[in-house]
Amino acid sequence: WTQNPTCVNVQPTTCVDGSWDVSFSCTDDCLIPVISGATCDCTEGQTVTHGTSCTWSQDNFYTCTNIGSVSCTSGVLPPNPQCQYTACSLTPIVGARIANPMACSGVNVAAGTACIWEAEPGFSCVDATNGGALPPAGFTC
């Protein structure tokens, strides 16, 4: 058994003419793993009984595969989510600021978000990756 089995119809049995007078069955429980970047609506790190359904969702700033509903079947869960951190860190630049702070705020910016930098008053800046012009059209992570 991979986890604690769940058994039904467990009671004293007697062999009668080569057969047991009561039949019982057991199924394994499933361990819900702890996955960095994904959250499960079942308690991670705990077991669930055979037939229990749980739903995985990806956390902010992660891209995951194998997300959605899974069911415990005799101690086996479908493949676990595989997650990758996909956010970009916003590193402050002396003399520059984000021109679109509603889209680009906080320490991390979600993948696919375009951020536009501009020079602060009293500064002039260049961006070597954008032909020397600032503000750049934006960058996308």
GROMACS .gro file of C-alpha atoms in nm:
model
  141
    1TRP     CA    1   0.000   0.000   0.000
    2THR     CA    2   0.127   0.345  -0.085
    3GLN     CA    3  -0.075   0.524   0.186
    4ASN     CA    4  -0.331   0.422   0.447
    5PRO     CA    5  -0.589   0.196   0.283
    6THR     CA    6  -0.961   0.255   0.323
    7CYS     CA    7  -1.154  -0.070   0.357
    8VAL     CA    8  -1.528  -0.136   0.334
    9ASN     CA    9  -1.731  -0.430   0.466
   10VAL     CA   10  -1.459  -0.520   0.715
   11GLN     CA   11  -1.601  -0.769   0.961
   12PRO     CA   12  -1.527  -1.122   1.075
   13THR     CA   13  -1.555  -1.364   0.783
   14THR     CA   14  -1.605  -1.736   0.770
   15CYS     CA   15  -1.497  -1.976   0.500
   16VAL     CA   16  -1.808  -2.163   0.380
   17ASP     CA   17  -1.768  -2.431   0.113
   18GLY     CA   18  -1.450  -2.269  -0.028
   19SER     CA   19  -1.578  -1.910  -0.028
   20TRP     CA   20  -1.580  -1.629   0.224
   21ASP     CA   21  -1.927  -1.545   0.350
   22VAL     CA   22  -1.854  -1.169   0.340
   23SER     CA   23  -1.646  -0.987   0.079
   24PHE     CA   24  -1.457  -0.669   0.153
   25SER     CA   25  -1.237  -0.440  -0.049
   26CYS     CA   26  -0.966  -0.185   0.021
   27THR     CA   27  -0.845   0.116  -0.172
   28ASP     CA   28  -0.540   0.333  -0.110
   29ASP     CA   29  -0.556   0.695  -0.006
   30CYS     CA   30  -0.364   0.957  -0.206
   31LEU     CA   31  -0.108   1.201  -0.073
   32ILE     CA   32  -0.166   1.557  -0.199
   33PRO     CA   33   0.183   1.694  -0.272
   34VAL     CA   34   0.306   2.045  -0.197
   35ILE     CA   35   0.384   2.210  -0.533
   36SER     CA   36   0.568   2.542  -0.556
   37GLY     CA   37   0.364   2.769  -0.784
   38ALA     CA   38   0.033   2.581  -0.756
   39THR     CA   39  -0.245   2.563  -0.497
   40CYS     CA   40  -0.485   2.277  -0.435
   41ASP     CA   41  -0.832   2.306  -0.281
   42CYS     CA   42  -0.752   1.986  -0.087
   43THR     CA   43  -0.502   2.019   0.198
   44GLU     CA   44  -0.151   1.989   0.056
   45GLY     CA   45   0.074   1.748   0.244
   46GLN     CA   46  -0.228   1.548   0.366
   47THR     CA   47  -0.404   1.239   0.232
   48VAL     CA   48  -0.746   1.212   0.070
   49THR     CA   49  -0.954   0.896   0.030
   50HIS     CA   50  -1.017   0.705  -0.290
   51GLY     CA   51  -1.269   0.889  -0.510
   52THR     CA   52  -1.197   1.235  -0.368
   53SER     CA   53  -1.167   1.510  -0.631
   54CYS     CA   54  -0.937   1.810  -0.586
   55THR     CA   55  -0.866   2.108  -0.810
   56TRP     CA   56  -0.521   2.258  -0.877
   57SER     CA   57  -0.479   2.623  -0.979
   58GLN     CA   58  -0.164   2.814  -1.064
   59ASP     CA   59  -0.036   3.090  -0.836
   60ASN     CA   60   0.031   3.446  -0.952
   61PHE     CA   61   0.354   3.484  -1.150
   62TYR     CA   62   0.367   3.110  -1.239
   63THR     CA   63   0.281   2.915  -1.551
   64CYS     CA   64   0.183   2.553  -1.483
   65THR     CA   65   0.088   2.239  -1.671
   66ASN     CA   66  -0.146   1.967  -1.535
   67ILE     CA   67  -0.377   2.224  -1.369
   68GLY     CA   68  -0.742   2.146  -1.304
   69SER     CA   69  -0.949   1.874  -1.140
   70VAL     CA   70  -0.789   1.543  -1.034
   71SER     CA   71  -0.935   1.239  -0.859
   72CYS     CA   72  -0.773   0.990  -0.625
   73THR     CA   73  -0.806   0.643  -0.778
   74SER     CA   74  -0.677   0.359  -0.559
   75GLY     CA   75  -0.382   0.561  -0.431
   76VAL     CA   76  -0.293   0.717  -0.766
   77LEU     CA   77  -0.330   1.081  -0.867
   78PRO     CA   78  -0.286   1.206  -1.224
   79PRO     CA   79   0.046   1.380  -1.300
   80ASN     CA   80   0.131   1.660  -1.057
   81PRO     CA   81   0.137   2.020  -1.176
   82GLN     CA   82   0.472   2.136  -1.310
   83CYS     CA   83   0.519   2.510  -1.253
   84GLN     CA   84   0.769   2.769  -1.368
   85TYR     CA   85   0.813   3.117  -1.222
   86THR     CA   86   0.746   3.359  -1.507
   87ALA     CA   87   0.747   3.707  -1.354
   88CYS     CA   88   1.003   3.980  -1.407
   89SER     CA   89   1.147   4.176  -1.117
   90LEU     CA   90   1.122   4.553  -1.136
   91THR     CA   91   1.460   4.687  -1.034
   92PRO     CA   92   1.460   5.060  -0.957
   93ILE     CA   93   1.667   5.274  -1.194
   94VAL     CA   94   1.801   5.602  -1.054
   95GLY     CA   95   1.668   5.884  -1.274
   96ALA     CA   96   1.393   5.678  -1.439
   97ARG     CA   97   1.038   5.577  -1.349
   98ILE     CA   98   0.760   5.361  -1.487
   99ALA     CA   99   0.531   5.565  -1.712
  100ASN     CA  100   0.240   5.322  -1.679
  101PRO     CA  101   0.231   5.242  -1.305
  102MET     CA  102  -0.119   5.091  -1.318
  103ALA     CA  103   0.014   4.806  -1.535
  104CYS     CA  104   0.359   4.784  -1.380
  105SER     CA  105   0.354   4.820  -1.005
  106GLY     CA  106   0.499   4.621  -0.721
  107VAL     CA  107   0.818   4.420  -0.714
  108ASN     CA  108   0.714   4.157  -0.970
  109VAL     CA  109   0.537   4.199  -1.302
  110ALA     CA  110   0.346   3.914  -1.463
  111ALA     CA  111   0.473   3.759  -1.785
  112GLY     CA  112   0.341   3.940  -2.092
  113THR     CA  113   0.303   4.280  -1.918
  114ALA     CA  114   0.452   4.574  -2.111
  115CYS     CA  115   0.623   4.837  -1.893
  116ILE     CA  116   0.724   5.178  -2.024
  117TRP     CA  117   1.016   5.361  -1.863
  118GLU     CA  118   1.066   5.739  -1.880
  119ALA     CA  119   1.327   5.982  -1.750
  120GLU     CA  120   1.246   6.164  -1.428
  121PRO     CA  121   1.260   6.547  -1.437
  122GLY     CA  122   1.620   6.667  -1.445
  123PHE     CA  123   1.756   6.342  -1.593
  124SER     CA  124   1.824   6.226  -1.946
  125CYS     CA  125   1.856   5.859  -2.013
  126VAL     CA  126   1.947   5.622  -2.292
  127ASP     CA  127   1.855   5.262  -2.346
  128ALA     CA  128   2.127   5.070  -2.526
  129THR     CA  129   1.882   4.791  -2.607
  130ASN     CA  130   1.645   5.030  -2.787
  131GLY     CA  131   1.877   5.221  -3.020
  132GLY     CA  132   1.972   5.473  -2.751
  133ALA     CA  133   1.625   5.628  -2.718
  134LEU     CA  134   1.419   5.665  -2.403
  135PRO     CA  135   1.148   5.602  -2.331
  136PRO     CA  136   1.160   5.269  -2.508
  137ALA     CA  137   0.845   5.142  -2.673
  138GLY     CA  138   0.827   4.911  -2.374
  139PHE     CA  139   0.963   4.575  -2.277
  140THR     CA  140   0.787   4.249  -2.238
  141CYS     CA  141   0.895   3.971  -2.010
   0.00000   0.00000   0.00000
